Short mmCIF file of C-alpha atoms and ligand atoms in Angstrom, two decimals:
data_model
loop_
_atom_site.label_atom_id
_atom_site.label_comp_id
_atom_site.label_asym_id
_atom_site.label_seq_id
_atom_site.Cartn_x
_atom_site.Cartn_y
_atom_site.Cartn_z
CA MET A 1185 0.07 0.20 -0.10
CA LEU A 1186 1.20 3.47 -0.63
CA ALA A 1187 1.07 4.58 3.02
CA ASP A 1188 3.28 1.47 3.65
CA GLN A 1189 5.84 2.53 0.91
CA ILE A 1190 6.01 6.02 2.14
CA LEU A 1191 6.89 5.06 5.95
CA GLN A 1192 9.65 2.70 4.22
CA MET A 1193 10.92 5.46 2.48
CA LEU A 1194 11.04 7.50 5.71
CA GLN A 1195 12.58 4.59 7.36
CA ASP A 1196 15.55 4.80 4.88
CA GLU A 1197 16.58 8.43 5.86
CA ILE A 1198 16.20 8.53 9.70
CA PRO A 1199 17.49 7.00 12.70
CA LYS A 1200 16.55 3.45 13.23
CA GLN A 1201 15.96 4.04 16.93
CA GLU A 1202 13.40 6.48 16.14
CA PHE A 1203 11.68 4.65 13.19
CA GLU A 1204 11.36 1.87 15.97
CA ARG A 1205 10.11 3.52 18.86
CA TYR A 1206 7.76 5.83 16.96
CA ILE A 1207 7.08 5.60 13.30
CA LYS A 1208 6.47 1.85 13.44
CA LYS A 1209 3.47 2.50 15.72
CA LEU A 1210 1.76 4.66 13.41
CA SER A 1211 -1.40 3.16 11.37
CA TYR A 1212 -2.70 4.66 8.21
CA ASP A 1213 -6.50 5.45 8.45
CA GLU A 1214 -8.09 4.62 5.21
CA ASN A 1215 -11.74 5.60 5.86
CA GLU A 1216 -10.46 9.34 7.16
CA SER A 1217 -7.52 9.95 4.44
CA LYS A 1218 -8.65 11.70 1.12
CA ALA A 1219 -7.01 11.80 -2.23
CA ASP A 1220 -5.04 14.88 -1.12
CA ILE A 1221 -4.89 14.28 3.06
CA ALA A 1222 -3.55 11.31 4.82
CA VAL A 1223 -4.64 10.55 8.08
CA PHE A 1224 -2.26 8.24 10.44
CA LYS A 1225 -3.35 7.30 13.92
CA ALA A 1226 -0.62 7.47 16.66
CA PRO A 1227 -1.13 5.06 20.03
CA ASN A 1228 -1.32 8.21 22.08
CA ARG A 1229 -1.22 12.14 22.18
CA PHE A 1230 2.62 12.47 22.99
CA ILE A 1231 3.62 10.14 20.11
CA ALA A 1232 1.49 11.90 17.84
CA ASN A 1233 2.79 15.28 18.81
CA TRP A 1234 6.13 14.12 18.54
CA ILE A 1235 5.67 12.64 14.65
CA LYS A 1236 3.83 15.61 13.68
CA THR A 1237 6.48 17.77 14.69
CA LYS A 1238 9.44 16.31 13.36
CA TYR A 1239 8.35 14.33 10.61
CA ALA A 1240 4.80 15.55 9.25
CA LYS A 1241 6.07 17.53 6.94
CA LYS A 1242 8.71 14.69 5.61
CA ILE A 1243 6.06 12.50 5.06
CA ALA A 1244 3.61 14.98 3.65
CA GLN A 1245 6.97 15.59 1.06
CA LEU A 1246 7.45 11.78 0.27
CA PHE A 1247 3.48 11.67 -0.58
CA GLU A 1248 3.93 14.40 -3.20
CA LEU A 1249 7.07 12.80 -4.60
CA LYS A 1250 5.04 9.61 -4.97
CA THR A 1251 1.98 10.89 -6.04
CA GLY A 1252 2.50 14.43 -7.31
CA ILE A 1253 -0.51 15.56 -5.19
CA ASP A 1254 0.08 18.08 -2.42
CA THR A 1255 -0.73 16.39 0.30
CA GLU A 1256 -1.59 17.34 3.61
CA VAL A 1257 -0.77 14.87 6.45
CA LYS A 1258 -2.30 14.63 9.57
CA ILE A 1259 -1.34 12.64 12.57
CA VAL A 1260 -3.95 11.72 15.14
CA ALA A 1261 -3.75 10.01 18.31
CA GLY A 1262 -6.55 7.40 18.68
CA LYS A 1263 -7.44 3.93 17.33
CA ILE A 1264 -8.53 2.97 13.82
CA GLU A 1265 -11.44 0.55 14.86
CA LYS A 1266 -13.28 3.05 16.94
CA LYS A 1267 -15.10 5.53 14.58
CA ARG A 1268 -15.20 8.54 16.96
CA LYS A 1269 -13.85 11.73 16.39
CA VAL A 1270 -10.27 12.30 18.27
CA GLU A 1271 -10.04 15.84 19.28
CA ASN A 1272 -6.48 16.36 19.38
CA SER A 1273 -5.46 16.10 16.02
CA PHE A 1274 -2.65 17.54 15.09
CA THR A 1275 -2.42 19.05 11.40
CA ALA A 1276 0.78 19.36 9.89
CA PRO A 1277 0.80 22.54 7.50
CA THR A 1278 0.75 21.87 4.01
CA PRO A 1279 4.75 22.07 3.29
CA SER A 1280 5.62 25.20 1.12
CA THR A 1281 8.00 23.11 -0.94
CA SER A 1282 5.06 21.32 -2.75
CA SER A 1283 4.33 22.16 -6.44
CA THR A 1284 0.69 23.84 -6.40
CA LYS A 1285 -2.39 22.26 -8.39
CA ILE A 1286 -3.32 23.95 -11.43
CA ASN A 1287 -6.85 25.85 -11.20
CA PRO A 1288 -8.93 24.32 -13.58
CA THR A 1289 -10.95 27.68 -14.13
CA TYR A 1290 -7.91 29.33 -15.57
CA THR A 1291 -8.21 28.10 -19.07
CA PHE A 1292 -7.97 29.59 -22.55
CA GLU A 1293 -11.44 29.63 -22.77
CA ASN A 1294 -12.12 31.63 -19.75
CA PHE A 1295 -9.61 34.24 -20.97
CA VAL A 1296 -10.63 37.31 -22.41
CA VAL A 1297 -8.68 38.66 -24.99
CA GLY A 1298 -7.90 42.37 -25.98
CA SER A 1299 -5.36 44.17 -27.87
CA SER A 1300 -3.36 44.48 -24.33
CA ASN A 1301 -3.00 40.79 -24.04
CA GLN A 1302 -3.52 39.83 -27.70
CA PHE A 1303 0.17 38.69 -27.73
CA ALA A 1304 0.72 36.75 -24.59
CA TYR A 1305 -2.58 34.89 -25.28
CA THR A 1306 -1.76 34.23 -28.72
CA ALA A 1307 2.22 32.72 -27.90
CA SER A 1308 0.65 30.65 -24.78
CA LEU A 1309 -1.50 28.80 -27.10
CA SER A 1310 0.85 27.91 -29.67
CA VAL A 1311 3.02 26.72 -26.77
CA ALA A 1312 0.15 24.93 -25.30
CA GLU A 1313 -0.49 23.01 -28.40
CA LYS A 1314 3.05 22.43 -29.66
CA PRO A 1315 4.90 22.38 -26.49
CA GLY A 1316 9.04 22.54 -26.73
CA ARG A 1317 8.30 22.87 -30.63
CA VAL A 1318 7.72 26.72 -31.19
CA TYR A 1319 9.04 29.17 -28.50
CA ASN A 1320 11.40 27.63 -25.99
CA PRO A 1321 11.32 29.16 -23.45
CA LEU A 1322 8.01 31.37 -23.60
CA PHE A 1323 8.62 34.59 -21.23
CA ILE A 1324 5.44 36.74 -20.47
CA TYR A 1325 6.04 39.32 -18.46
CA GLY A 1326 3.41 42.29 -17.03
CA GLY A 1327 1.89 44.31 -13.76
CA VAL A 1328 0.17 42.45 -11.03
CA GLY A 1329 -3.23 41.17 -11.55
CA LEU A 1330 -3.07 41.32 -15.62
CA GLY A 1331 -3.60 37.48 -16.22
CA LYS A 1332 0.03 35.74 -16.16
CA THR A 1333 -0.42 33.46 -13.74
CA HIS A 1334 -4.13 32.56 -15.74
CA LEU A 1335 -2.25 32.05 -18.95
CA LEU A 1336 0.26 29.85 -17.24
CA HIS A 1337 -2.51 27.59 -15.94
CA ALA A 1338 -4.32 27.57 -19.20
CA ILE A 1339 -1.26 26.04 -20.86
CA GLY A 1340 -0.94 23.72 -18.05
CA ASN A 1341 -5.02 22.43 -18.23
CA PHE A 1342 -4.86 22.37 -22.05
CA ASN A 1343 -1.84 19.76 -21.56
CA LEU A 1344 -3.04 17.88 -18.56
CA LYS A 1345 -5.91 16.94 -20.83
CA LYS A 1346 -3.21 15.52 -23.06
CA GLU A 1347 -2.10 13.38 -20.41
CA LYS A 1348 1.29 15.17 -20.40
CA VAL A 1349 3.55 15.42 -17.35
CA VAL A 1350 2.91 19.44 -16.01
CA ILE A 1351 4.49 21.11 -13.11
CA TYR A 1352 3.27 24.37 -11.91
CA VAL A 1353 5.21 26.51 -9.31
CA THR A 1354 6.42 29.71 -8.04
CA ILE A 1355 9.71 30.20 -8.43
CA GLU A 1356 9.62 30.78 -4.29
CA GLN A 1357 8.30 26.97 -4.33
CA PHE A 1358 10.71 25.94 -6.40
CA MET A 1359 13.49 27.68 -4.38
CA ASN A 1360 11.88 25.97 -0.99
CA ASP A 1361 11.88 22.59 -2.62
CA PHE A 1362 15.56 22.74 -3.28
CA THR A 1363 16.58 23.95 -0.17
CA TYR A 1364 14.47 20.92 1.43
CA HIS A 1365 16.03 18.27 -0.44
CA LEU A 1366 19.46 19.94 0.17
CA ARG A 1367 18.75 19.78 3.60
CA ASN A 1368 17.72 16.44 3.65
CA GLN A 1369 20.31 15.02 1.20
CA THR A 1370 17.70 13.76 -1.41
CA ILE A 1371 18.75 16.69 -4.15
CA GLU A 1372 18.44 13.52 -6.88
CA ARG A 1373 15.10 13.24 -6.22
CA PHE A 1374 14.53 17.02 -6.76
CA ARG A 1375 16.29 16.72 -9.88
CA GLU A 1376 14.04 13.70 -10.86
CA LYS A 1377 10.94 15.49 -10.48
CA TYR A 1378 11.78 18.85 -12.17
CA ARG A 1379 14.21 17.43 -15.01
CA GLU A 1380 11.36 14.41 -16.00
CA CYS A 1381 8.41 16.64 -16.85
CA ASP A 1382 7.14 17.38 -20.11
CA ILE A 1383 6.40 21.04 -19.57
CA LEU A 1384 7.39 23.13 -16.58
CA LEU A 1385 5.51 26.29 -15.93
CA ILE A 1386 7.36 28.58 -13.23
CA ASP A 1387 5.38 31.86 -12.19
CA ASP A 1388 7.00 35.35 -10.74
CA VAL A 1389 10.77 34.14 -11.44
CA GLN A 1390 11.77 38.07 -10.80
CA PHE A 1391 12.18 36.75 -7.04
CA LEU A 1392 15.15 34.64 -8.41
CA SER A 1393 16.74 38.17 -7.63
CA GLY A 1394 19.83 37.68 -5.60
CA LYS A 1395 19.17 33.65 -4.61
CA GLU A 1396 22.53 32.39 -6.19
CA ARG A 1397 22.26 28.88 -5.42
CA THR A 1398 18.86 28.53 -6.86
CA GLN A 1399 19.93 30.35 -9.66
CA GLU A 1400 22.61 28.29 -10.42
CA GLU A 1401 20.39 24.99 -9.92
CA PHE A 1402 17.87 26.64 -12.01
CA PHE A 1403 20.22 27.01 -14.71
CA HIS A 1404 20.96 23.50 -14.75
CA THR A 1405 17.35 22.53 -14.93
CA PHE A 1406 16.84 24.69 -17.48
CA ASN A 1407 19.31 23.64 -19.54
CA GLU A 1408 18.23 19.92 -19.43
CA LEU A 1409 14.66 20.60 -20.18
CA HIS A 1410 15.90 22.93 -22.84
CA THR A 1411 17.79 20.61 -24.53
CA ALA A 1412 15.26 17.77 -24.51
CA SER A 1413 12.68 20.41 -25.95
CA LYS A 1414 10.65 20.14 -22.95
CA GLN A 1415 8.71 23.17 -22.90
CA ILE A 1416 9.44 25.92 -20.26
CA VAL A 1417 7.27 28.90 -19.42
CA LEU A 1418 7.86 31.73 -17.17
CA THR A 1419 6.22 34.38 -16.04
CA SER A 1420 7.82 37.94 -14.31
CA ASP A 1421 6.71 41.16 -13.28
CA LYS A 1422 9.36 42.73 -15.15
CA HIS A 1423 11.21 41.94 -18.69
CA PRO A 1424 14.55 39.66 -17.55
CA LYS A 1425 16.74 42.40 -18.53
CA LYS A 1426 15.30 44.50 -15.88
CA ILE A 1427 15.22 41.75 -12.97
CA ALA A 1428 18.18 43.23 -10.72
CA GLY A 1429 20.54 40.61 -9.30
CA LEU A 1430 19.79 37.82 -11.97
CA GLU A 1431 22.62 36.11 -13.56
CA GLU A 1432 23.71 36.99 -17.29
CA ARG A 1433 23.27 33.54 -18.45
CA LEU A 1434 20.29 33.08 -17.08
CA LYS A 1435 18.83 36.59 -18.29
CA SER A 1436 20.18 35.59 -21.95
CA ARG A 1437 18.63 32.44 -21.84
CA PHE A 1438 15.27 34.04 -20.98
CA GLU A 1439 15.66 35.77 -24.01
CA TRP A 1440 16.23 32.70 -26.27
CA GLY A 1441 12.35 31.95 -27.11
CA LEU A 1442 9.98 34.56 -27.23
CA ILE A 1443 8.92 37.67 -24.80
CA ALA A 1444 5.36 38.12 -24.54
CA ASP A 1445 4.36 41.45 -22.55
CA ILE A 1446 0.39 41.88 -21.14
CA GLN A 1447 -0.18 45.60 -20.72
CA PRO A 1448 -3.40 46.78 -18.49
CA PRO A 1449 -6.71 46.24 -20.24
CA GLU A 1450 -8.39 48.80 -21.96
CA LEU A 1451 -11.64 49.74 -21.26
CA GLU A 1452 -13.23 47.33 -23.64
CA THR A 1453 -11.44 44.35 -22.24
CA LYS A 1454 -12.01 45.20 -18.88
CA ILE A 1455 -15.61 45.26 -19.36
CA ALA A 1456 -15.47 41.96 -21.24
CA ILE A 1457 -13.45 40.61 -18.36
CA ILE A 1458 -16.02 41.39 -15.88
CA LYS A 1459 -18.61 40.24 -18.07
CA LYS A 1460 -16.72 36.71 -18.24
CA LYS A 1461 -16.44 36.74 -14.80
CA CYS A 1462 -20.31 37.30 -13.97
CA GLU A 1463 -21.03 34.71 -16.29
CA LEU A 1464 -18.71 32.27 -14.58
CA ASN A 1465 -19.84 33.03 -11.19
CA LYS A 1466 -23.49 33.38 -12.10
CA ILE A 1467 -23.43 36.77 -11.23
CA GLU A 1468 -26.12 39.30 -12.60
CA LEU A 1469 -24.86 42.77 -13.00
CA ASP A 1470 -26.32 45.73 -15.29
CA ASP A 1471 -24.48 47.34 -18.06
CA GLU A 1472 -24.52 50.83 -15.92
CA ILE A 1473 -22.97 48.81 -13.13
CA ILE A 1474 -20.65 47.27 -14.88
CA ASN A 1475 -19.34 50.41 -16.57
CA TYR A 1476 -18.97 51.88 -13.24
CA ILE A 1477 -16.64 49.42 -12.28
CA ALA A 1478 -14.81 49.37 -15.28
CA THR A 1479 -14.10 53.04 -15.18
CA HIS A 1480 -13.76 53.42 -11.46
CA MET A 1481 -11.29 50.72 -10.99
CA ASP A 1482 -7.31 50.13 -11.42
CA SER A 1483 -6.69 47.67 -14.13
CA ASN A 1484 -6.09 45.01 -11.42
CA ILE A 1485 -8.05 42.34 -12.13
CA ARG A 1486 -7.96 40.29 -8.90
CA GLU A 1487 -8.98 43.63 -7.39
CA ILE A 1488 -12.22 43.83 -9.56
CA GLU A 1489 -12.81 40.31 -9.07
CA GLY A 1490 -12.70 41.12 -5.08
CA VAL A 1491 -15.54 43.84 -5.83
CA ILE A 1492 -17.74 41.84 -7.73
CA ASN A 1493 -17.74 38.97 -5.29
CA LYS A 1494 -18.27 41.56 -2.29
CA LEU A 1495 -21.23 42.75 -4.40
CA ASN A 1496 -22.72 39.49 -5.11
CA ALA A 1497 -22.34 38.70 -1.23
CA TYR A 1498 -23.87 41.75 0.07
CA SER A 1499 -26.78 41.15 -2.63
CA THR A 1500 -27.15 37.83 -1.74
CA LEU A 1501 -27.02 38.78 2.34
CA VAL A 1502 -29.76 41.17 1.83
CA ASN A 1503 -31.50 39.16 -0.84
CA GLN A 1504 -31.48 42.18 -3.13
CA LYS A 1505 -30.43 43.07 -6.99
CA ILE A 1506 -27.18 44.97 -7.02
CA THR A 1507 -27.75 48.51 -7.73
CA LEU A 1508 -25.44 51.24 -8.59
CA GLU A 1509 -25.83 52.68 -5.09
CA LEU A 1510 -24.29 49.66 -3.97
CA ALA A 1511 -21.72 49.66 -6.36
CA LYS A 1512 -20.49 52.97 -5.46
CA ASN A 1513 -20.65 52.13 -1.83
CA VAL A 1514 -18.48 48.90 -2.24
CA LEU A 1515 -15.76 50.61 -4.40
CA SER A 1516 -15.47 53.46 -1.74
CA GLU A 1517 -15.24 51.03 1.13
CA GLN A 1518 -12.65 48.90 -0.79
CA ARG A 1519 -10.77 52.25 -1.39
CA LYS A 1520 -10.36 53.21 2.12
CA GLU A 1521 -9.87 49.49 3.29
CA GLN A 1522 -6.93 49.31 0.77
CA GLN A 1523 -5.55 52.87 2.61
CA LYS A 1524 -5.79 51.60 5.81
CA ASN A 1525 -3.96 48.22 5.18
CA ILE A 1526 -0.77 50.29 3.24
CA THR A 1527 1.80 50.34 5.56
CA LEU A 1528 5.12 52.82 5.47
CA LYS A 1529 7.03 49.70 5.36
CA ASP A 1530 5.16 48.27 2.39
CA ILE A 1531 6.24 51.14 0.49
CA VAL A 1532 9.66 51.34 1.53
CA ASN A 1533 10.13 47.88 0.62
CA VAL A 1534 8.40 47.96 -2.96
CA VAL A 1535 10.43 51.39 -3.47
CA ALA A 1536 13.57 49.78 -2.66
CA ALA A 1537 12.95 46.74 -4.34
CA GLU A 1538 12.19 48.50 -7.53
CA ILE A 1539 15.26 51.04 -7.26
CA ASN A 1540 17.48 48.14 -6.24
CA ILE A 1541 18.43 49.58 -2.65
CA LYS A 1542 18.21 48.24 0.75
CA PRO A 1543 15.10 49.08 2.64
CA SER A 1544 17.62 50.13 5.56
CA ASP A 1545 18.97 52.96 2.91
CA ILE A 1546 15.94 54.72 2.64
CA LYS A 1547 15.64 55.61 6.37
CA SER A 1548 19.20 56.18 6.92
CA LYS A 1549 20.77 59.68 6.33
CA SER A 1550 22.69 59.25 3.35
CA ARG A 1551 22.83 61.81 0.85
CA ASN A 1552 23.62 59.30 -2.40
CA ARG A 1553 21.36 60.70 -5.30
CA ASN A 1554 20.04 57.42 -5.90
CA ILE A 1555 18.73 57.49 -2.08
CA VAL A 1556 17.79 60.51 -1.62
CA ASN A 1557 15.56 60.23 -4.81
CA ALA A 1558 14.02 57.16 -3.64
CA ARG A 1559 13.24 58.85 -0.02
CA ARG A 1560 11.13 61.33 -1.95
CA ILE A 1561 9.12 58.58 -3.75
CA VAL A 1562 8.36 57.05 -0.56
CA ILE A 1563 7.22 60.12 0.81
CA TYR A 1564 5.01 61.19 -1.79
CA LEU A 1565 3.55 57.63 -2.41
CA ALA A 1566 2.94 57.41 1.88
CA ARG A 1567 1.06 60.88 1.52
CA MET A 1568 -0.65 59.56 -1.60
CA LEU A 1569 -1.86 55.96 -0.33
CA THR A 1570 -1.77 56.47 3.53
CA PRO A 1571 -3.31 58.51 5.72
CA ASN A 1572 -0.20 59.66 7.39
CA SER A 1573 0.23 63.42 8.40
CA MET A 1574 3.22 65.35 6.91
CA PRO A 1575 4.57 65.44 10.55
CA ALA A 1576 4.06 61.83 10.90
CA LEU A 1577 5.90 61.27 8.19
CA ALA A 1578 8.77 63.46 8.94
CA GLN A 1579 9.20 61.93 12.29
CA PHE A 1580 9.16 58.36 10.27
CA PHE A 1581 12.40 59.70 8.62
CA GLY A 1582 13.96 61.56 11.50
CA MET A 1583 13.47 64.71 9.37
CA LYS A 1584 13.34 67.91 11.30
CA ASP A 1585 10.03 69.18 10.45
CA HIS A 1586 7.45 68.90 7.87
CA THR A 1587 8.79 71.25 5.63
CA SER A 1588 11.33 68.36 4.40
CA VAL A 1589 8.29 66.56 3.75
CA SER A 1590 6.68 69.01 1.64
CA HIS A 1591 9.79 70.03 -0.10
CA ALA A 1592 10.36 66.20 -0.96
CA MET A 1593 6.86 65.95 -2.26
CA LYS A 1594 6.86 69.28 -4.53
CA LYS A 1595 10.08 67.84 -5.95
CA VAL A 1596 8.42 64.38 -6.64
CA LYS A 1597 5.56 66.17 -8.10
CA GLU A 1598 7.46 68.73 -10.42
CA GLN A 1599 9.33 65.68 -12.07
CA ILE A 1600 6.31 63.66 -12.63
CA GLU A 1601 4.89 66.79 -14.57
CA LYS A 1602 8.32 67.00 -16.73
CA ASP A 1603 9.20 63.33 -17.03
CA ALA A 1604 6.84 60.76 -18.88
CA ASP A 1605 9.10 57.83 -17.83
CA PHE A 1606 9.24 58.74 -14.01
CA LYS A 1607 5.47 59.21 -14.06
CA MET A 1608 5.23 55.82 -15.29
CA LEU A 1609 7.57 54.53 -12.39
CA ILE A 1610 5.39 56.25 -9.80
CA ASP A 1611 2.47 54.71 -11.47
CA GLU A 1612 4.14 51.33 -11.50
CA LEU A 1613 4.81 51.64 -8.10
CA GLU A 1614 1.47 52.84 -6.95
CA HIS A 1615 -0.13 49.61 -8.85
CA LYS A 1616 2.39 47.26 -6.98
CA ILE A 1617 1.53 48.68 -3.56
CA LYS A 1618 -1.88 48.66 -3.82
CA SER A 1619 -1.65 45.10 -5.06
CA LEU A 1620 0.43 44.15 -2.19
CA ASN A 1621 -3.07 43.12 -0.03
CA SER A 1622 -5.31 41.99 -2.92
CA GLU A 1623 -3.11 39.00 -3.30
P1 ADP B 2643 -1.05 37.95 -12.60
O1 ADP B 2643 -0.68 36.60 -12.39
O2 ADP B 2643 -0.61 38.62 -13.78
O3 ADP B 2643 -0.96 38.85 -11.57
P2 ADP B 2643 -3.69 36.49 -12.48
O4 ADP B 2643 -3.43 35.67 -13.73
O5 ADP B 2643 -3.36 36.15 -10.98
O6 ADP B 2643 -2.62 37.58 -12.71
O7 ADP B 2643 -4.74 37.32 -12.70
C1 ADP B 2643 -5.77 37.67 -11.52
C2 ADP B 2643 -7.23 37.50 -11.84
O8 ADP B 2643 -7.72 37.86 -12.87
C3 ADP B 2643 -7.34 35.88 -12.23
O9 ADP B 2643 -8.66 35.61 -11.45
C4 ADP B 2643 -7.61 36.13 -13.64
O10 ADP B 2643 -8.40 34.68 -13.89
C5 ADP B 2643 -8.16 37.11 -13.82
N1 ADP B 2643 -7.68 37.72 -15.32
C6 ADP B 2643 -6.72 38.66 -15.79
N2 ADP B 2643 -6.78 38.88 -16.87
C7 ADP B 2643 -8.01 38.27 -17.07
C8 ADP B 2643 -8.59 37.89 -18.73
N3 ADP B 2643 -8.09 38.41 -19.88
N4 ADP B 2643 -9.60 37.14 -18.65
C9 ADP B 2643 -10.27 36.63 -17.74
N5 ADP B 2643 -9.61 36.81 -16.61
C10 ADP B 2643 -8.54 37.67 -16.29
MG1 MG B 2644 0.73 35.85 -10.62
#
């Protein structure tokens, strides 16, 4: 049985004594387990707790390796025969090392095509139809909530139907997986997993920035797959050239195939997407309301979806049709909510990452031009996006008084006026900061 095999595998990796004394006492509870939840029973709470702390994660990992399913492992005190509910069930957190499942609703059919995403859509579709044979890799980049992950999953769904081996992970999961296997000296398993798939879908590769060991490993994974003509698809919030702290050899490989960008949707596409989401979720919205949402909201589709869901929830709750009035209220609430959630720390972190300096530099007294500039931008965004007053900001940055803050504001406003690139940078930063809380 699978569970026995898993425990067998565990036996090879842990001290013999521990296996004999604890793991051996586990029994697999078939009745309570599901495809993605494995329940084991231990003779008492002490043993259950001990195994849970020490090995639940590991057991989950082994399940996933064996089955490809992201499995939650529960170690519970009690006997199997008795079907009573045991109160002390210790649930292991799902290991962050696992590959995420592909969302079945993120398909090509459910993706609304407009001129902003036409190119990325077409490229994704051809890659899905002929994996490894058209562009390899395909690199999709664009702002938050514009449909990158959706397209990645669409490629995955398309090929799962053809029984191809598809792996979808965020680069962070790839990294965690790598570190996990490194620590456990099971790196061969890691390599087997990633190098034996037909299609590797990796989300948000901008987070490779500065992670040298992972870059090194990913470089080899990439080469092996590429040589074997296995399809690789990557997404990022920026063009590979603009990912700071990314090795040149990776940058150049990311450009080997095709690079497709996704732009913020034009009004028409935004409206079509809202209609699609309403149709999929069986929500009725008048055109007037759809137009209102589309014109008054930023281009982040995830946020727009959030508002639609909220509207739907309200209207179900009070059992009334969704009115324009309600839509206006929900939107303004959402805006306030957003303001409340944005912290100065968020702003500092986003700006520092974009400008490629340390967050601590921003609060330092440095007069370096880059840093002074970043500090001004943070002050400007903090005024625009948070309820902080000028004196409060002055205090935060250890400035003499609020006149320094107003000076910084003035400088940024002037630059926005005269420099279109700078304005774009500010817009992008604002978009990123607002999107932090909607993930
Ligand atoms: P990203 O990965 O670029 O941040 P996502 O792919 O997660 O964005 O998209 C956010 C949400 O918006 C998802 O629910 C996705 O289905 C939806 N979405 C984005 N673009 C489209 C589109 N063109 N058609 C339909 N849904 C879309
Ligand atoms: Mg995404």
